[in-house]
Coordinates of C-alpha atoms and ligand atoms in Angstrom, one line a residue:
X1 CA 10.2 0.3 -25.5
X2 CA 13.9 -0.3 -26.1
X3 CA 15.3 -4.0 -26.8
X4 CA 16.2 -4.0 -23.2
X5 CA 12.7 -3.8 -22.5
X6 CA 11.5 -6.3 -24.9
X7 CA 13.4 -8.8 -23.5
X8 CA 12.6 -8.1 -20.2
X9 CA 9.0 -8.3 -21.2
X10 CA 9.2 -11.2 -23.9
X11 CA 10.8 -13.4 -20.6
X12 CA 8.0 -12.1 -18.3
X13 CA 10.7 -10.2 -16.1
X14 CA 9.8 -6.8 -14.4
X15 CA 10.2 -3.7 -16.2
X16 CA 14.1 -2.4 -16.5
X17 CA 14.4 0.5 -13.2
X18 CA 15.9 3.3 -14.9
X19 CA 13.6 2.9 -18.2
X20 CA 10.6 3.8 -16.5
X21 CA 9.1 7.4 -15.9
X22 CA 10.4 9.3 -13.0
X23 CA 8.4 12.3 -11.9
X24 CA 10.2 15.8 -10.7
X25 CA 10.7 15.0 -6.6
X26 CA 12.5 11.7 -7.3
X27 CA 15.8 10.6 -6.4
X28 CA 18.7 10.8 -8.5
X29 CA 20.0 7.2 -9.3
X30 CA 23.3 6.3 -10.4
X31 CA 24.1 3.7 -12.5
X32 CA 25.4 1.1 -9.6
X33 CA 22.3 2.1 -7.5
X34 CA 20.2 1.0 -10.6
X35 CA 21.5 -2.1 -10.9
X36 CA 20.9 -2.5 -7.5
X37 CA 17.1 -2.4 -7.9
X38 CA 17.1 -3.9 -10.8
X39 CA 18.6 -7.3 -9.3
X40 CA 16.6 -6.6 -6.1
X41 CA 13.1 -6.0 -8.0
X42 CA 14.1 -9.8 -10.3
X43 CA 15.2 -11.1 -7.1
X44 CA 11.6 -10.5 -5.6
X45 CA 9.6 -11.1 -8.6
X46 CA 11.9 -15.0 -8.4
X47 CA 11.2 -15.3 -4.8
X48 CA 7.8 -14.8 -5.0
X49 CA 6.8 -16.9 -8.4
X50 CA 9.1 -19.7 -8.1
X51 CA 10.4 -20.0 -4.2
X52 CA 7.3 -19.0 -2.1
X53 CA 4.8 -21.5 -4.3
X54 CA 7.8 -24.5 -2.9
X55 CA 5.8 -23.7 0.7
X56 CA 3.2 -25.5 -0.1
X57 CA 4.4 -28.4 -1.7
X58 CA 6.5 -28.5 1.8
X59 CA 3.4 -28.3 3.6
X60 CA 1.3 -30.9 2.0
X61 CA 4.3 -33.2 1.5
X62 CA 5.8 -33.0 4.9
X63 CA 4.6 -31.0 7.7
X64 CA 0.8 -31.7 7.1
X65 CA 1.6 -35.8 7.2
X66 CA 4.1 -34.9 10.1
X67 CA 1.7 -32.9 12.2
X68 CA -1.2 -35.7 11.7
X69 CA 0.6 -37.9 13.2
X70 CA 2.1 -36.4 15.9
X71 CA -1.0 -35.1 16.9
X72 CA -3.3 -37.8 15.3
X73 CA -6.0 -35.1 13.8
X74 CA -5.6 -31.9 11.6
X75 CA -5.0 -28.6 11.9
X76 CA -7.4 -27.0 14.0
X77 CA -6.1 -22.9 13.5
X78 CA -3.8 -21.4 11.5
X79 CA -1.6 -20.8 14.3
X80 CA -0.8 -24.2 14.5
X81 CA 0.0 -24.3 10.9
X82 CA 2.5 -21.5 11.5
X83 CA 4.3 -23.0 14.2
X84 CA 4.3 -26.4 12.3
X85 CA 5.4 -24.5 9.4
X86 CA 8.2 -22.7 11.3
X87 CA 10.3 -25.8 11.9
X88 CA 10.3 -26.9 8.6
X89 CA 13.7 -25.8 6.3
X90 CA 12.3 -24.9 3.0
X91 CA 10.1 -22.5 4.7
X92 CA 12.8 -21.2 7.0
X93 CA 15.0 -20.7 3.6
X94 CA 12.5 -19.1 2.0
X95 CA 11.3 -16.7 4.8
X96 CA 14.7 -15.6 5.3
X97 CA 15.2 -15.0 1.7
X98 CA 12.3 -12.4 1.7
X99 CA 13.4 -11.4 4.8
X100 CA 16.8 -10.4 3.3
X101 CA 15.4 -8.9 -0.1
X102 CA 12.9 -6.5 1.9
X103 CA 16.1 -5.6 4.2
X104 CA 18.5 -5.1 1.0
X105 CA 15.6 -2.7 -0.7
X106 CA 15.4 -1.0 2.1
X107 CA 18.9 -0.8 2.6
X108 CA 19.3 0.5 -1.0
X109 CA 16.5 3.2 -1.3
X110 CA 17.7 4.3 2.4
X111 CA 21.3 5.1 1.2
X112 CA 20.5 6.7 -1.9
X113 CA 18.7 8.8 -0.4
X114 CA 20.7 9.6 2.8
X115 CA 23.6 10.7 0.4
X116 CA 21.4 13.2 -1.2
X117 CA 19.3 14.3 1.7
X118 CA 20.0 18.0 1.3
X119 CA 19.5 18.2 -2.4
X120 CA 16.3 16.4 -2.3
X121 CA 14.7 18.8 0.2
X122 CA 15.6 22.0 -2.1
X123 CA 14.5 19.9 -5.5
X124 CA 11.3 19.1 -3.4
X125 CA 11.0 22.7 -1.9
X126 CA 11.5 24.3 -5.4
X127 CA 8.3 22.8 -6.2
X128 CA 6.1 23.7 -2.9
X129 CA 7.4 26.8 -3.0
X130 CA 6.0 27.3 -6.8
X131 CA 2.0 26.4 -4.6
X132 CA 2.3 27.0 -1.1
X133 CA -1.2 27.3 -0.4
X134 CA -2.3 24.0 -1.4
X135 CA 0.2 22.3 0.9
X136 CA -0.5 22.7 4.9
X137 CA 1.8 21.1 7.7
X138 CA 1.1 20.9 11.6
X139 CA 4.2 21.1 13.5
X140 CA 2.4 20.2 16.6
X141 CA -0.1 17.1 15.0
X142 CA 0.9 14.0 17.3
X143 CA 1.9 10.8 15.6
X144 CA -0.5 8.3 16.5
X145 CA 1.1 5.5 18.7
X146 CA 0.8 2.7 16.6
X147 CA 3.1 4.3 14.0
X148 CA 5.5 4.9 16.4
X149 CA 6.1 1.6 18.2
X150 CA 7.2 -0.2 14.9
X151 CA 9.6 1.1 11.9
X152 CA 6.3 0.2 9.2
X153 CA 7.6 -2.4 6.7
X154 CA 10.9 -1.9 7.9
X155 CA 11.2 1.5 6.9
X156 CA 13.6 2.9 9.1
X157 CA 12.3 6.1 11.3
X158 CA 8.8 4.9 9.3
X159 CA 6.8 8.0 7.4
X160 CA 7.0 10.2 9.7
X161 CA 10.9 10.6 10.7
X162 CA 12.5 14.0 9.6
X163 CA 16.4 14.3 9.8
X164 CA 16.7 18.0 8.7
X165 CA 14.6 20.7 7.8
X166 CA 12.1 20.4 5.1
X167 CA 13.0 16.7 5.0
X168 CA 11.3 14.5 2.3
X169 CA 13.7 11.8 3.3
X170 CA 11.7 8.8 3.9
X171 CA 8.9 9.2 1.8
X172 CA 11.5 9.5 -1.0
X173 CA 13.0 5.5 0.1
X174 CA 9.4 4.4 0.6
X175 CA 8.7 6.0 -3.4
X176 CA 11.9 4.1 -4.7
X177 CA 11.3 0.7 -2.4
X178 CA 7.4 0.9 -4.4
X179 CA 8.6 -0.5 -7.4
X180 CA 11.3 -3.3 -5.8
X181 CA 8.6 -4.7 -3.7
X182 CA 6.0 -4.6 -6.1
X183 CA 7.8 -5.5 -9.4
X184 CA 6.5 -2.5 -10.8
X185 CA 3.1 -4.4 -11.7
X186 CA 1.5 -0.6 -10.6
X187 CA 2.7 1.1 -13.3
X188 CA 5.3 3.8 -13.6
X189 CA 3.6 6.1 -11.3
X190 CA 2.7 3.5 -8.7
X191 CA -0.5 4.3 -9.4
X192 CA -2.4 1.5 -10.6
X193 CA -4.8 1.0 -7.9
X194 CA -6.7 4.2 -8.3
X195 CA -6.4 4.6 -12.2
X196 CA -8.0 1.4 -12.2
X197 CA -11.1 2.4 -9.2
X198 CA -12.0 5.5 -11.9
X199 CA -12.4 3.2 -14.4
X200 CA -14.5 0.9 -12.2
X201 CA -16.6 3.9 -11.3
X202 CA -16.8 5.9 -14.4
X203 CA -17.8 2.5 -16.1
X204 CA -19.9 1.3 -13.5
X205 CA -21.5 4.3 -12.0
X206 CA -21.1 7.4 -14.8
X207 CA -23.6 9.6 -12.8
X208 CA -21.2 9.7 -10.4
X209 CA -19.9 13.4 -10.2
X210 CA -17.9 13.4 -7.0
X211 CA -17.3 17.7 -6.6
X212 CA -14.7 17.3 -3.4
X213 CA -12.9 14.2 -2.8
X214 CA -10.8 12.9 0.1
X215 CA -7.8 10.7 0.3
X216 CA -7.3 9.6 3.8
X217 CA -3.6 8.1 5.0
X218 CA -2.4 9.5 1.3
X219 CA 0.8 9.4 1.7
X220 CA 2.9 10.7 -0.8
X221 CA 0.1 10.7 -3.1
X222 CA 0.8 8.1 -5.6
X223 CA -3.3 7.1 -5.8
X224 CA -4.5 10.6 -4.9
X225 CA -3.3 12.0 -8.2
X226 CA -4.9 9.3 -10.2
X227 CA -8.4 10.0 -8.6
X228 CA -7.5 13.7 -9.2
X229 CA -6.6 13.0 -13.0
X230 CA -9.6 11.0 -13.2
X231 CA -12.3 13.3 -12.3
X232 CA -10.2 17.0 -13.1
X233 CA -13.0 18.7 -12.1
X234 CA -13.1 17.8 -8.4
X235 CA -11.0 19.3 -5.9
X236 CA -8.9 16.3 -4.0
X237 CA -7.7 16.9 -0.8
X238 CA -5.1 14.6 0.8
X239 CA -4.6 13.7 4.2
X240 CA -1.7 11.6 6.3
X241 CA 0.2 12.5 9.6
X242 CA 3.7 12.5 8.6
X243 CA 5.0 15.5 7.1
X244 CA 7.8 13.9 5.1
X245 CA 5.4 11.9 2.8
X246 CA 3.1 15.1 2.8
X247 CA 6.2 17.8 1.0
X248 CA 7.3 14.9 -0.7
X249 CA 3.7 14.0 -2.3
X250 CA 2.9 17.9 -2.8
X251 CA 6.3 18.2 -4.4
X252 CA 5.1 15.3 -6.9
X253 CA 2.1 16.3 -7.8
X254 CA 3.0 20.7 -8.9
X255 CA 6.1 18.6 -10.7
X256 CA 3.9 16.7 -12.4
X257 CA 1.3 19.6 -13.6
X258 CA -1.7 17.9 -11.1
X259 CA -3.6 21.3 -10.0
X260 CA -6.8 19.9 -8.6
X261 CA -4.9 18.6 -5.3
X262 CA -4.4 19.7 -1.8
X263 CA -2.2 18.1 0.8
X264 CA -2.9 18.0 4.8
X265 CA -1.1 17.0 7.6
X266 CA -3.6 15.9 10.0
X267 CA -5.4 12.3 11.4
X268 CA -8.1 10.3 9.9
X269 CA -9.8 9.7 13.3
X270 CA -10.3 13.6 13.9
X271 CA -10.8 15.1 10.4
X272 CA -10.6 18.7 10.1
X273 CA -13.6 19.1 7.9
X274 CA -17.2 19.5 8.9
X275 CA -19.9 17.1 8.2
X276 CA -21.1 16.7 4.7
X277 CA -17.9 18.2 3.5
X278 CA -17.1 15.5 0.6
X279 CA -19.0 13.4 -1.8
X280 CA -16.0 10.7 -1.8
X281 CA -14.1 9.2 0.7
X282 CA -11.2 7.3 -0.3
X283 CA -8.1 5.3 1.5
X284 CA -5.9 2.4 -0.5
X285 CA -3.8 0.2 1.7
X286 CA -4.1 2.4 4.6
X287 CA -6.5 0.9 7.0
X288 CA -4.3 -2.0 7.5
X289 CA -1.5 0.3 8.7
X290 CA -3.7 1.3 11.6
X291 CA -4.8 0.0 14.4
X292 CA -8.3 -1.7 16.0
X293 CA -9.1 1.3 17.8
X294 CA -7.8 4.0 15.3
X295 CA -9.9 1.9 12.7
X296 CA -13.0 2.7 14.7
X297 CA -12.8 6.2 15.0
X298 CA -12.1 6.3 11.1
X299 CA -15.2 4.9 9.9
X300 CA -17.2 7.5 12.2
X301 CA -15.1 10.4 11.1
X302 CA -15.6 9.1 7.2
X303 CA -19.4 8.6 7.8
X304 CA -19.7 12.4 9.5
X305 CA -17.6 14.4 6.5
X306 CA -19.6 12.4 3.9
X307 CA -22.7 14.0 2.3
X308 CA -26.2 12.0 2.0
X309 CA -24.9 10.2 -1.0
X310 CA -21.5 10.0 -0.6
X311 CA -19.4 7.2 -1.3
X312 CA -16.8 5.5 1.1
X313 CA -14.3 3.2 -0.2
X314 CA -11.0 1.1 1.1
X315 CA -8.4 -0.2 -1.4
X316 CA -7.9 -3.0 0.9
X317 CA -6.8 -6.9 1.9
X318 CA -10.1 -9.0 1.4
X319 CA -10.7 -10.6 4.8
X320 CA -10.2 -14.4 4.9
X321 CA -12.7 -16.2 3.7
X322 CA -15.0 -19.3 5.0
X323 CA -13.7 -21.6 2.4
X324 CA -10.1 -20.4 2.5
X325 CA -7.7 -23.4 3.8
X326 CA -5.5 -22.7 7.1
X327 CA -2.4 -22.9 4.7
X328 CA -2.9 -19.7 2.6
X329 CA -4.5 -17.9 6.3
X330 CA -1.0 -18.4 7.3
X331 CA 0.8 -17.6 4.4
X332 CA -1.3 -14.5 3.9
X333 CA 0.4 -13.4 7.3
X334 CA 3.5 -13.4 6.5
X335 CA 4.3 -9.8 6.8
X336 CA 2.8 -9.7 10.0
X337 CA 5.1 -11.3 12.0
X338 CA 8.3 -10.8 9.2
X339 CA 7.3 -7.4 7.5
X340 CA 6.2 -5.3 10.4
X341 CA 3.1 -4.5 9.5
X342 CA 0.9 -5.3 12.8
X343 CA -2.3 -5.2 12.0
X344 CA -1.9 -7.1 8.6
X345 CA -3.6 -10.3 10.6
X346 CA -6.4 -8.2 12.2
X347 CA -7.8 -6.8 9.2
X348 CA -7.8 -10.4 7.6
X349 CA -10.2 -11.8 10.3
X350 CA -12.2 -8.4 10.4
X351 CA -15.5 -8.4 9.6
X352 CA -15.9 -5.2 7.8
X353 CA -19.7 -5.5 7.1
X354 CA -20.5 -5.1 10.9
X355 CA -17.4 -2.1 10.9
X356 CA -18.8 -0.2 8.2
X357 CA -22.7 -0.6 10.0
X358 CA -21.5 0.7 13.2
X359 CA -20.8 4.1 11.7
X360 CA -24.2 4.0 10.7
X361 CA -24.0 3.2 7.1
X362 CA -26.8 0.5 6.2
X363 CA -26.9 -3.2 5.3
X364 CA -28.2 -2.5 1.6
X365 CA -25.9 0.1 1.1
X366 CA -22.5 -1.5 1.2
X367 CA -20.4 -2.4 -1.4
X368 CA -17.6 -5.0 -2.2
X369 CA -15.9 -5.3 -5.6
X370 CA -12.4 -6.6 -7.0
X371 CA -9.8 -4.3 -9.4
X372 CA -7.6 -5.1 -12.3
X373 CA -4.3 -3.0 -11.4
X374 CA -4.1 -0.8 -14.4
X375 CA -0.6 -1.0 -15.9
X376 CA 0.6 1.9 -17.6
X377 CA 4.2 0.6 -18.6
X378 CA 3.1 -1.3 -21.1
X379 CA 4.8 -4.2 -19.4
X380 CA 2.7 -7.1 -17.9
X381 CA 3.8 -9.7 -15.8
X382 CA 1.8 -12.8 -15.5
X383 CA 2.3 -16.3 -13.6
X384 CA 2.0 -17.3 -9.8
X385 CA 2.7 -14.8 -7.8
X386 CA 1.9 -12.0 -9.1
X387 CA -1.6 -11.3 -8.6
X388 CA -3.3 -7.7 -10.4
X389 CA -7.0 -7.9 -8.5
X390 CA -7.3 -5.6 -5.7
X391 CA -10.0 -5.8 -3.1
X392 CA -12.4 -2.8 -2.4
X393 CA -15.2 -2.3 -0.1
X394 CA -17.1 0.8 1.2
X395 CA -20.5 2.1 1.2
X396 CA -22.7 4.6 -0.2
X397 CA -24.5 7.3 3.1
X398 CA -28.1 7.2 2.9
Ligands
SAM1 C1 0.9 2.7 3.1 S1 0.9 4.4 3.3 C2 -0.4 4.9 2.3 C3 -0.2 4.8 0.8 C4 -1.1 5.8 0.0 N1 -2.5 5.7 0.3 C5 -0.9 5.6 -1.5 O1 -1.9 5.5 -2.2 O2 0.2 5.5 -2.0 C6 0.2 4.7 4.8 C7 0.1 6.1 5.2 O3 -0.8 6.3 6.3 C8 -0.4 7.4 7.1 N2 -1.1 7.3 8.4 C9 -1.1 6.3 9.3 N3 -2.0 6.6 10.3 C10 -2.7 7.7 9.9 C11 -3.8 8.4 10.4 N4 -4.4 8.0 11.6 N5 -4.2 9.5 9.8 C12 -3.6 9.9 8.6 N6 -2.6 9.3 8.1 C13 -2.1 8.1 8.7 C14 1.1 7.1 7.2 O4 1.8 8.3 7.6 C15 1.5 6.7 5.8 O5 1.9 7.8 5.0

């Protein structure tokens, strides 16, 4: 850590952009771009510790008291919180504000990598070309229509968009967003999630020996290579649809001397695999980027390609709970309706118990546990806002 660093981490402000480890694939940054993220990824961090907790100060000091006596009881659903909410001006300043931060980060990571487009695709096929039979593509694989009716979190052309040939594109904005919209709290690699599930596992189940592993909706690989570092002697095989996030990801991992991996373009709700072809299934934050009936053809796919004594498990939003208030319902929306992410609110209300027991796995054999984000910079944020527990649930096949 340099002084720059210190400070940053002595005032409990996000790690400094261009101090933290890039791998091979990644864009070049120059030094106005950096302070772009930099101000963008403080901007967020302030926005979400000190602006968004104001909402519901708003709420219980003015629109709650409002509504009750408009209507003369309480909210009933948080839909009626939203649409109380929605009139009131701190909230309106303080949606907007995120609004605008999520549009500038795109904005940013979008045009530092359009004005590089053609070197990025050589840099990222100097690697494939180094392992080209652990990276497949389908030219012909069909984007499923939920991805294509909305750009996901505002990434424009989404995952899957390709501009020229051998484009890595998008996946390289969505790698350089990461960090902006999560402050960096998941470590330089972005990978936080899954270093911290292998030590969850290797702690809490050490007989676990998983031989062949699969990453479903991968992407460009940031948590697959952590489970692949993790347990080195399985093989890991990635899938996603979108072949831009798929070079990119491959690209990544031979840069960054991962050997155990392979990357797939093809759907989670048709797997190419047979049954009992994998001791571990694995997606983080992927199922809430599908859809209700996608979602269903997942869990039967995942239950068919696992052995008898496999493990399934979903990095994943916890579903709202009985005792949660109608306030943080709504406010755990948010990017719903302002983030375009869809199904955000769906897999909030969904029961995953009865989801995971229509595939056929069993009441006894399901599984629910919380993650510490493991935080390899060295750099740890702490205060409102910026939660570190991540939600997992799966099961084991009888
Ligand atoms: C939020 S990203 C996943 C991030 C990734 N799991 C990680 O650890 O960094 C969601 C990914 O799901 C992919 N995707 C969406 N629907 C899919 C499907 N039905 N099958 C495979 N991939 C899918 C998208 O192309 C996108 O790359």
């Amino acid at each position: 850590m340099n002084r720059t660093d210190e400070k940053a981490q002595a005032m409990n402000l996000p790690p400094v952009y261009n101090h933290v480890e890039k791998h091979g694939a990644f864009p070049e940054i120059s030094h106005d771009e950096n302070a772009r993220f930099n101000f963008l990824t403080n901007l967020n961090r302030h926005l979400d510790s000190v602006v968004k907790p104001g909402n519901k100060v708003a709420f219980d000091k003015r629109i709650k008291p409002w509504f009750q006596e408009r209507t003369g009881h309480d909210f009933h659903t948080s839909a009626e919180v939203k649409e109380a909410m929605r009139q009131d001006t701190y909230y309106q300043m303080s949606s907007a504000l995120r609004r605008a931060m999520l549009e500038m980060t795109q904005q940013a990571s979008r045009s530092m990598v359009l004005r590089q487009i053609d070197s990025l695709a050589d840099k990222a096929s100097f690697y494939n070309n180094q392992r080209p039979e652990t990276l497949t593509l389908d030219p012909d694989l069909e984007i499923p229509h939920y991805l294509k009716i909305v750009d996901y979190h505002c990434l424009p052309g989404s995952y899957y968009t390709e501009y020229i040939a051998d484009d890595v594109a998008n996946a390289a904005a969505d790698d350089a967003r990461f960090f902006v919209t999560t402050a960096g709290k998941f470590g330089e690699l972005s990978d936080g999630s899954s270093k911290a599930l292998v030590n969850f596992l290797t702690h809490n189940y050490p007989k676990f020996n998983p031989r062949r592993i699969l990453d479903i909706g991968c992407g460009a690989g940031h948590n697959l290579l952590a489970l692949a570092m993790g347990y080195p002697d399985a093989e890991v095989i990635g899938i996603d649809v979108s072949a831009p996030m798929l070079r990119y990801g491959h690209a990544r991992a031979v840069s960054l001397g991962v050997e155990n991996v392979r990357f797939i373009q093809a759907n989670a709700e048709t797997i190419p695999f047979d049954n009992d072809s994998f001791d571990w299934v694995q997606s983080t934050m992927f199922l809430h980027e599908t859809s209700t009936r996608a979602i269903n053809n997942i869990v039967r796919e995942v239950y068919r390609v696992l052995v008898s004594g496999g493990l399934m498990l979903h990095v994943e939003h916890a579903q709202n709970t009985p005792d949660m208030s109608l306030f943080e319902q709504f406010m755990r929306d948010w990017d719903t309706f302002n983030n375009n992410e869809p199904f955000y609110r769906v897999m909030h209300q969904m029961d995953k118990t009865e989801w995971m027991k229509s595939a056929g796995f069993q009441s006894d054999n399901l599984l629910q546990f919380g993650i510490h984000i493991v935080n390899n910079n060295n750099h740890r944020l702490t205060g409102d806002g910026f939660q570190t527990r991540q939600n997992v649930f799966g099961a084991w096949k009888e």
